[in-house]
């Protein structure tokens, strides 16, 4: 509300706008258009609330640091990244560490990369460590003593099938590799 009701000269004042968006990222929507492409202003806004990205100039979503700040706040922000950033391993891993479901937004080339998928599985498995014993010991409910697929396994499988069916077997085979216990 501060920036919305501010005089135009303050809406164009970088220092003032920075101070406001550091406290309320979505206030970026009321900034002067000249500041919507200012990397410092956009980065501060996105760090406070990744949704501020929707008010920034479209070129800002191509900025790796801006997108990294966004996915650190919420992994689902990966869906707004351009394709060249969706294939950025560090960016995707950061997104997945915030939300496992962000994996579905990864570039299809990463889905056929066995080493990357294993890293994602290990990263997500670490997030599940504190989960209840029921999640980790879900063998009883699976037919014939097989492991029942967990939500994150299904997410990775669905992403693989949806993104690039011809390569999806690589991701799903890795998940069901008998040499590694996914749970």
Coordinates of N, CA and C in Angstrom, one line a residue:
X1 N 0.8 -1.2 0.0 CA 0.0 0.0 0.0 C 0.9 1.3 0.0
X2 N 2.1 1.2 0.6 CA 2.9 2.3 0.6 C 3.3 2.8 -0.8
X3 N 3.7 1.8 -1.6 CA 4.2 2.2 -2.9 C 3.0 2.5 -3.8
X4 N 1.9 1.9 -3.6 CA 0.7 2.2 -4.4 C 0.3 3.6 -4.3
X5 N 0.3 4.1 -3.1 CA -0.1 5.5 -2.9 C 1.0 6.6 -2.9
X6 N 2.2 6.1 -3.2 CA 3.3 7.0 -3.2 C 3.3 7.9 -4.5
X7 N 3.8 9.1 -4.4 CA 3.9 10.0 -5.6 C 4.8 9.3 -6.7
X8 N 4.6 9.7 -7.9 CA 5.3 9.1 -9.0 C 6.8 9.2 -8.9
X9 N 7.3 10.3 -8.3 CA 8.7 10.5 -8.2 C 9.3 9.4 -7.2
X10 N 8.6 9.0 -6.2 CA 9.0 8.0 -5.3 C 8.9 6.6 -5.9
X11 N 7.9 6.4 -6.8 CA 7.8 5.1 -7.5 C 8.9 4.9 -8.4
X12 N 9.6 5.9 -8.8 CA 10.8 5.8 -9.7 C 12.1 6.0 -9.0
X13 N 12.0 6.1 -7.7 CA 13.3 6.3 -6.9 C 13.7 4.9 -6.5
X14 N 14.9 4.5 -7.0 CA 15.4 3.1 -6.8 C 15.6 2.8 -5.3
X15 N 16.2 3.7 -4.6 CA 16.4 3.5 -3.2 C 15.1 3.3 -2.4
X16 N 14.1 4.1 -2.7 CA 12.8 4.0 -2.0 C 12.1 2.7 -2.4
X17 N 12.1 2.4 -3.7 CA 11.5 1.1 -4.1 C 12.2 -0.1 -3.5
X18 N 13.5 -0.1 -3.5 CA 14.3 -1.2 -2.9 C 13.8 -1.4 -1.5
X19 N 13.7 -0.4 -0.7 CA 13.4 -0.5 0.7 C 12.0 -1.1 0.9
X20 N 11.1 -0.7 0.0 CA 9.7 -1.2 0.0 C 9.6 -2.7 -0.4
X21 N 10.2 -3.0 -1.5 CA 10.1 -4.4 -2.0 C 10.9 -5.4 -1.1
X22 N 11.9 -4.9 -0.4 CA 12.5 -5.8 0.6 C 11.6 -6.3 1.7
X23 N 10.5 -5.5 1.9 CA 9.5 -5.8 2.9 C 8.3 -6.4 2.3
X24 N 8.0 -6.1 1.1 CA 6.8 -6.6 0.4 C 7.1 -6.7 -1.1
X25 N 7.6 -7.9 -1.5 CA 8.0 -8.1 -2.9 C 6.9 -7.8 -3.9
X26 N 5.7 -8.0 -3.6 CA 4.6 -7.8 -4.5 C 4.4 -6.3 -4.8
X27 N 4.9 -5.5 -4.0 CA 4.8 -4.0 -4.2 C 5.5 -3.6 -5.5
X28 N 6.3 -4.5 -6.0 CA 7.0 -4.3 -7.3 C 6.0 -3.9 -8.4
X29 N 4.8 -4.4 -8.3 CA 3.7 -4.1 -9.3 C 3.4 -2.6 -9.3
X30 N 3.7 -1.8 -8.3 CA 3.4 -0.4 -8.3 C 4.6 0.5 -8.6
X31 N 5.8 -0.1 -8.8 CA 7.0 0.6 -9.1 C 6.9 1.2 -10.5
X32 N 7.7 2.2 -10.8 CA 7.8 2.8 -12.1 C 8.3 1.7 -13.1
X33 N 7.8 1.7 -14.3 CA 8.2 0.7 -15.3 C 9.7 0.7 -15.5
X34 N 10.4 1.8 -15.3 CA 11.8 1.8 -15.5 C 12.6 0.9 -14.5
X35 N 11.9 0.6 -13.4 CA 12.5 -0.2 -12.3 C 12.1 -1.7 -12.4
X36 N 11.2 -2.0 -13.3 CA 10.7 -3.4 -13.4 C 11.8 -4.3 -14.1
X37 N 12.8 -3.7 -14.7 CA 13.8 -4.4 -15.3 C 15.2 -4.2 -14.6
X38 N 15.1 -3.5 -13.5 CA 16.3 -3.2 -12.7 C 16.6 -4.5 -11.9
X39 N 17.8 -5.1 -12.2 CA 18.1 -6.4 -11.6 C 18.1 -6.3 -10.1
X40 N 18.7 -5.3 -9.5 CA 18.7 -5.1 -8.0 C 17.3 -5.1 -7.4
X41 N 16.5 -4.3 -8.0 CA 15.1 -4.1 -7.5 C 14.3 -5.5 -7.6
X42 N 14.4 -6.1 -8.8 CA 13.7 -7.3 -9.1 C 14.2 -8.4 -8.1
X43 N 15.5 -8.5 -8.0 CA 16.1 -9.5 -7.1 C 15.7 -9.4 -5.7
X44 N 15.6 -8.1 -5.2 CA 15.2 -7.9 -3.8 C 13.7 -8.3 -3.7
X45 N 12.9 -8.0 -4.7 CA 11.5 -8.3 -4.6 C 11.2 -9.8 -4.6
X46 N 12.0 -10.5 -5.5 CA 11.8 -11.9 -5.7 C 12.3 -12.7 -4.4
X47 N 13.3 -12.2 -3.8 CA 13.8 -12.8 -2.6 C 12.8 -12.7 -1.5
X48 N 12.0 -11.6 -1.5 CA 11.0 -11.5 -0.5 C 9.7 -12.3 -0.8
X49 N 9.4 -12.3 -2.1 CA 8.2 -13.1 -2.6 C 8.4 -13.4 -4.0
X50 N 8.6 -14.7 -4.3 CA 8.9 -15.1 -5.7 C 7.8 -14.7 -6.7
X51 N 6.6 -14.5 -6.2 CA 5.5 -14.1 -7.1 C 5.7 -12.7 -7.7
X52 N 6.6 -12.0 -7.1 CA 6.9 -10.6 -7.7 C 7.5 -10.8 -9.1
X53 N 8.0 -11.9 -9.4 CA 8.6 -12.2 -10.7 C 7.5 -11.9 -11.8
X54 N 6.3 -12.1 -11.5 CA 5.2 -11.9 -12.5 C 5.0 -10.4 -12.8
X55 N 5.5 -9.5 -12.0 CA 5.4 -8.1 -12.2 C 6.7 -7.5 -12.8
X56 N 7.7 -8.3 -12.9 CA 9.0 -7.8 -13.4 C 9.0 -7.9 -15.0
X57 N 9.9 -7.2 -15.6 CA 10.0 -7.3 -17.0 C 10.3 -8.7 -17.4
X58 N 9.8 -9.2 -18.5 CA 9.9 -10.6 -18.9 C 11.4 -11.0 -19.0
X59 N 12.3 -10.1 -19.3 CA 13.7 -10.5 -19.5 C 14.3 -11.0 -18.1
X60 N 13.7 -10.5 -17.0 CA 14.2 -10.9 -15.7 C 14.1 -12.4 -15.4
X61 N 13.1 -13.1 -16.0 CA 13.0 -14.5 -15.8 C 14.1 -15.3 -16.5
X62 N 14.8 -14.6 -17.4 CA 16.0 -15.2 -18.0 C 17.3 -15.0 -17.2
X63 N 17.2 -14.2 -16.2 CA 18.4 -14.0 -15.3 C 18.5 -15.1 -14.3
X64 N 19.6 -15.8 -14.4 CA 19.8 -17.0 -13.6 C 19.7 -16.7 -12.1
X65 N 20.3 -15.6 -11.7 CA 20.3 -15.2 -10.2 C 18.9 -14.9 -9.8
X66 N 18.1 -14.3 -10.6 CA 16.7 -14.0 -10.3 C 15.9 -15.2 -10.1
X67 N 16.1 -16.2 -11.1 CA 15.4 -17.4 -11.0 C 15.9 -18.3 -9.8
X68 N 17.1 -18.2 -9.5 CA 17.7 -19.0 -8.4 C 17.0 -18.5 -7.1
X69 N 16.9 -17.2 -7.0 CA 16.2 -16.6 -5.8 C 14.8 -17.0 -5.8
X70 N 14.1 -17.1 -6.9 CA 12.7 -17.5 -7.0 C 12.5 -18.9 -6.5
X71 N 13.4 -19.8 -7.1 CA 13.2 -21.3 -6.7 C 13.6 -21.6 -5.3
X72 N 14.5 -20.7 -4.7 CA 14.9 -20.9 -3.3 C 13.7 -20.6 -2.4
X73 N 12.9 -19.7 -2.9 CA 11.7 -19.3 -2.1 C 10.6 -20.4 -2.3
X74 N 10.4 -20.8 -3.5 CA 9.4 -21.8 -3.8 C 9.8 -22.6 -5.1
X75 N 10.0 -23.9 -5.0 CA 10.5 -24.7 -6.1 C 9.6 -24.6 -7.3
X76 N 8.3 -24.3 -7.1 CA 7.3 -24.3 -8.2 C 7.6 -23.1 -9.2
X77 N 8.4 -22.1 -8.7 CA 8.8 -21.0 -9.6 C 9.5 -21.5 -10.8
X78 N 10.1 -22.7 -10.8 CA 10.8 -23.3 -11.9 C 9.9 -23.3 -13.2
X79 N 8.6 -23.4 -13.0 CA 7.7 -23.5 -14.2 C 7.8 -22.2 -15.0
X80 N 8.2 -21.1 -14.4 CA 8.3 -19.8 -15.1 C 9.6 -19.6 -15.7
X81 N 10.6 -20.5 -15.5 CA 11.9 -20.3 -16.1 C 11.9 -20.6 -17.5
X82 N 12.8 -19.9 -18.3 CA 12.9 -20.3 -19.7 C 13.6 -21.7 -19.8
X83 N 13.5 -22.3 -21.0 CA 14.0 -23.7 -21.1 C 15.5 -23.8 -20.8
X84 N 16.3 -22.8 -21.2 CA 17.8 -22.9 -20.9 C 18.0 -22.9 -19.4
X85 N 17.2 -22.4 -18.6 CA 17.4 -22.4 -17.1 C 16.7 -23.7 -16.5
X86 N 15.8 -24.3 -17.2 CA 15.2 -25.5 -16.7 C 16.1 -26.7 -17.0
X87 N 17.2 -26.5 -17.7 CA 18.2 -27.5 -17.9 C 19.4 -27.3 -17.1
X88 N 19.3 -26.2 -16.2 CA 20.4 -25.9 -15.3 C 20.4 -26.8 -14.1
X89 N 21.3 -27.7 -14.0 CA 21.3 -28.7 -12.9 C 21.1 -28.0 -11.5
X90 N 21.9 -27.0 -11.2 CA 21.9 -26.4 -9.9 C 20.5 -25.8 -9.6
X91 N 20.0 -25.1 -10.6 CA 18.7 -24.5 -10.5 C 17.6 -25.5 -10.2
X92 N 17.6 -26.6 -11.0 CA 16.6 -27.6 -10.8 C 16.7 -28.3 -9.5
X93 N 18.0 -28.6 -9.1 CA 18.2 -29.2 -7.8 C 17.7 -28.3 -6.6
X94 N 17.9 -27.1 -6.8 CA 17.5 -26.1 -5.7 C 16.0 -26.1 -5.7
X95 N 15.3 -26.1 -6.9 CA 13.9 -26.1 -6.9 C 13.3 -27.4 -6.3
X96 N 13.9 -28.5 -6.6 CA 13.5 -29.8 -6.1 C 13.7 -29.9 -4.6
X97 N 14.7 -29.3 -4.1 CA 14.9 -29.3 -2.6 C 13.9 -28.5 -1.9
X98 N 13.2 -27.5 -2.6 CA 12.2 -26.8 -2.0 C 10.8 -27.5 -2.2
X99 N 10.7 -28.1 -3.3 CA 9.4 -28.9 -3.6 C 9.7 -30.0 -4.6
X100 N 9.5 -31.2 -4.2 CA 9.8 -32.3 -5.1 C 9.0 -32.3 -6.4
X101 N 7.8 -31.7 -6.3 CA 7.0 -31.6 -7.5 C 7.6 -30.7 -8.6
X102 N 8.6 -29.9 -8.2 CA 9.2 -29.0 -9.2 C 9.9 -29.8 -10.2
X103 N 10.2 -31.1 -10.0 CA 11.0 -31.9 -10.9 C 10.2 -32.0 -12.3
X104 N 8.9 -31.9 -12.2 CA 8.1 -32.0 -13.4 C 8.4 -30.9 -14.4
X105 N 9.0 -29.8 -13.9 CA 9.2 -28.6 -14.8 C 10.7 -28.6 -15.3
X106 N 11.4 -29.6 -15.0 CA 12.8 -29.7 -15.5 C 12.8 -30.0 -17.0
X107 N 13.8 -29.6 -17.6 CA 14.0 -29.8 -19.1 C 14.0 -31.3 -19.3
X108 N 13.4 -31.8 -20.4 CA 13.4 -33.2 -20.7 C 14.8 -33.9 -20.8
X109 N 15.8 -33.1 -21.2 CA 17.1 -33.7 -21.3 C 17.6 -34.2 -19.9
X110 N 17.2 -33.5 -18.8 CA 17.6 -33.9 -17.5 C 17.0 -35.3 -17.1
X111 N 15.8 -35.6 -17.6 CA 15.1 -36.8 -17.3 C 15.8 -38.0 -17.8
X112 N 16.6 -37.9 -18.8 CA 17.3 -39.1 -19.3 C 18.8 -39.1 -18.8
X113 N 19.1 -38.2 -18.0 CA 20.5 -38.2 -17.4 C 20.5 -39.0 -16.1
X114 N 21.0 -40.2 -16.1 CA 20.9 -41.1 -15.0 C 21.5 -40.5 -13.7
X115 N 22.7 -39.9 -13.9 CA 23.4 -39.3 -12.7 C 22.5 -38.2 -12.1
X116 N 21.9 -37.3 -13.0 CA 21.1 -36.2 -12.4 C 19.9 -36.8 -11.7
X117 N 19.2 -37.7 -12.3 CA 18.0 -38.3 -11.7 C 18.3 -39.0 -10.4
X118 N 19.4 -39.6 -10.3 CA 19.9 -40.2 -9.0 C 20.1 -39.2 -8.0
X119 N 20.7 -38.1 -8.4 CA 21.0 -36.9 -7.5 C 19.6 -36.4 -7.0
X120 N 18.7 -36.3 -7.9 CA 17.3 -35.8 -7.5 C 16.7 -36.7 -6.5
X121 N 16.8 -38.0 -6.8 CA 16.2 -39.0 -5.9 C 16.9 -38.9 -4.5
X122 N 18.2 -38.8 -4.5 CA 18.9 -38.7 -3.2 C 18.6 -37.5 -2.5
X123 N 18.5 -36.4 -3.2 CA 18.1 -35.1 -2.6 C 16.7 -35.2 -2.0
X124 N 15.8 -35.7 -2.7 CA 14.4 -35.8 -2.2 C 14.3 -36.8 -1.1
X125 N 15.1 -37.9 -1.2 CA 15.1 -38.9 -0.1 C 15.6 -38.2 1.2
X126 N 16.6 -37.4 1.1 CA 17.0 -36.7 2.3 C 16.0 -35.8 2.9
X127 N 15.1 -35.2 2.1 CA 14.0 -34.4 2.6 C 13.0 -35.3 3.3
X128 N 12.9 -36.5 2.9 CA 11.9 -37.4 3.5 C 12.4 -38.1 4.7
X129 N 13.7 -38.0 5.0 CA 14.3 -38.7 6.2 C 13.4 -38.5 7.5
X130 N 13.0 -37.3 7.8 CA 12.2 -37.1 9.0 C 10.8 -37.6 8.9
X131 N 10.3 -38.0 7.8 CA 8.9 -38.4 7.6 C 8.6 -39.6 8.5
X132 N 7.4 -39.9 8.6 CA 6.9 -40.9 9.5 C 7.4 -42.3 9.1
X133 N 7.5 -43.2 10.0 CA 7.9 -44.6 9.7 C 6.9 -45.2 8.6
X134 N 5.7 -44.8 8.7 CA 4.7 -45.4 7.7 C 5.1 -45.1 6.3
X135 N 5.7 -43.9 6.0 CA 6.1 -43.6 4.7 C 7.3 -44.4 4.3
X136 N 8.3 -44.5 5.2 CA 9.5 -45.2 4.9 C 9.3 -46.7 4.9
X137 N 8.4 -47.3 5.6 CA 8.2 -48.7 5.7 C 6.9 -49.1 5.1
X138 N 6.6 -48.7 3.9 CA 5.4 -48.9 3.3 C 5.3 -50.2 2.5
X139 N 6.1 -51.2 3.0 CA 6.1 -52.4 2.3 C 4.9 -53.3 2.5
X140 N 4.2 -53.1 3.7 CA 3.1 -54.0 4.0 C 1.9 -53.8 3.1
X141 N 1.7 -52.5 2.6 CA 0.6 -52.3 1.8 C 0.8 -52.6 0.3
X142 N 2.1 -52.9 0.0 CA 2.4 -53.2 -1.4 C 2.1 -54.7 -1.7
X143 N 1.6 -55.0 -2.9 CA 1.3 -56.4 -3.2 C 2.6 -57.2 -3.4
X144 N 2.5 -58.4 -3.0 CA 3.6 -59.4 -3.2 C 4.9 -59.0 -2.6
X145 N 4.9 -58.2 -1.6 CA 6.2 -57.7 -0.9 C 7.0 -56.7 -1.7
X146 N 6.5 -56.2 -2.8 CA 7.2 -55.1 -3.5 C 7.0 -53.8 -2.8
X147 N 7.9 -52.9 -3.0 CA 7.8 -51.6 -2.5 C 6.6 -50.8 -3.2
X148 N 5.8 -50.2 -2.4 CA 4.8 -49.3 -2.9 C 5.4 -48.0 -3.4
X149 N 5.0 -47.5 -4.5 CA 5.6 -46.2 -5.0 C 5.2 -45.1 -4.1
X150 N 6.1 -44.3 -3.7 CA 5.8 -43.1 -2.9 C 5.3 -42.0 -3.8
X151 N 4.9 -40.9 -3.2 CA 4.4 -39.7 -4.0 C 5.6 -39.1 -4.8
X152 N 6.8 -39.1 -4.2 CA 7.9 -38.5 -5.0 C 8.3 -39.4 -6.2
X153 N 8.2 -40.7 -6.0 CA 8.5 -41.6 -7.1 C 7.5 -41.4 -8.2
X154 N 6.3 -41.3 -7.8 CA 5.2 -41.1 -8.8 C 5.4 -39.7 -9.5
X155 N 5.8 -38.7 -8.8 CA 6.1 -37.4 -9.4 C 7.2 -37.5 -10.5
X156 N 8.2 -38.2 -10.1 CA 9.4 -38.3 -11.1 C 8.9 -39.1 -12.3
X157 N 8.2 -40.2 -12.1 CA 7.8 -41.1 -13.2 C 6.8 -40.3 -14.1
X158 N 5.8 -39.6 -13.5 CA 4.9 -38.8 -14.3 C 5.6 -37.7 -15.1
X159 N 6.5 -37.1 -14.4 CA 7.3 -36.0 -15.1 C 8.0 -36.6 -16.3
X160 N 8.6 -37.8 -16.1 CA 9.4 -38.4 -17.2 C 8.5 -38.8 -18.3
X161 N 7.3 -39.4 -18.0 CA 6.4 -39.8 -19.0 C 5.8 -38.6 -19.8
X162 N 5.5 -37.6 -19.1 CA 4.9 -36.4 -19.7 C 5.9 -35.6 -20.5
X163 N 7.1 -35.5 -20.1 CA 8.1 -34.6 -20.7 C 8.6 -35.3 -22.0
X164 N 9.0 -36.5 -22.0 CA 9.7 -37.1 -23.1 C 9.5 -38.6 -23.1
X165 N 8.4 -39.1 -23.6 CA 8.1 -40.6 -23.5 C 9.2 -41.5 -23.9
X166 N 10.0 -41.1 -25.0 CA 11.0 -42.0 -25.5 C 12.1 -42.2 -24.5
X167 N 12.4 -41.2 -23.7 CA 13.5 -41.4 -22.7 C 13.0 -41.7 -21.3
X168 N 11.7 -41.7 -21.1 CA 11.2 -41.9 -19.7 C 11.6 -43.2 -19.1
X169 N 11.8 -44.2 -19.8 CA 12.2 -45.5 -19.2 C 13.5 -45.3 -18.5
X170 N 14.4 -44.5 -18.9 CA 15.7 -44.3 -18.2 C 15.5 -43.8 -16.8
X171 N 14.6 -42.8 -16.6 CA 14.3 -42.3 -15.3 C 13.6 -43.4 -14.4
X172 N 12.6 -44.1 -15.0 CA 11.8 -45.0 -14.2 C 12.7 -46.3 -13.9
X173 N 13.5 -46.7 -14.8 CA 14.4 -47.8 -14.5 C 15.3 -47.5 -13.4
X174 N 15.8 -46.3 -13.3 CA 16.7 -45.9 -12.3 C 16.0 -45.9 -10.9
X175 N 14.7 -45.5 -10.9 CA 14.0 -45.5 -9.7 C 13.7 -46.9 -9.2
X176 N 13.7 -47.9 -10.1 CA 13.4 -49.2 -9.7 C 14.6 -50.1 -9.7
X177 N 15.7 -49.6 -9.7 CA 17.0 -50.3 -9.8 C 17.1 -51.2 -8.5
X178 N 17.2 -52.4 -8.7 CA 17.2 -53.4 -7.6 C 18.5 -53.2 -6.7
X179 N 19.5 -52.6 -7.2 CA 20.7 -52.4 -6.4 C 20.6 -51.3 -5.4
X180 N 19.6 -50.5 -5.5 CA 19.5 -49.3 -4.6 C 18.1 -49.3 -4.0
X181 N 18.0 -49.2 -2.7 CA 16.7 -49.2 -2.0 C 16.3 -47.7 -2.0
X182 N 15.3 -47.3 -2.7 CA 14.9 -46.0 -2.8 C 14.3 -45.5 -1.5
X183 N 13.7 -46.3 -0.7 CA 13.0 -45.9 0.5 C 14.0 -45.5 1.5

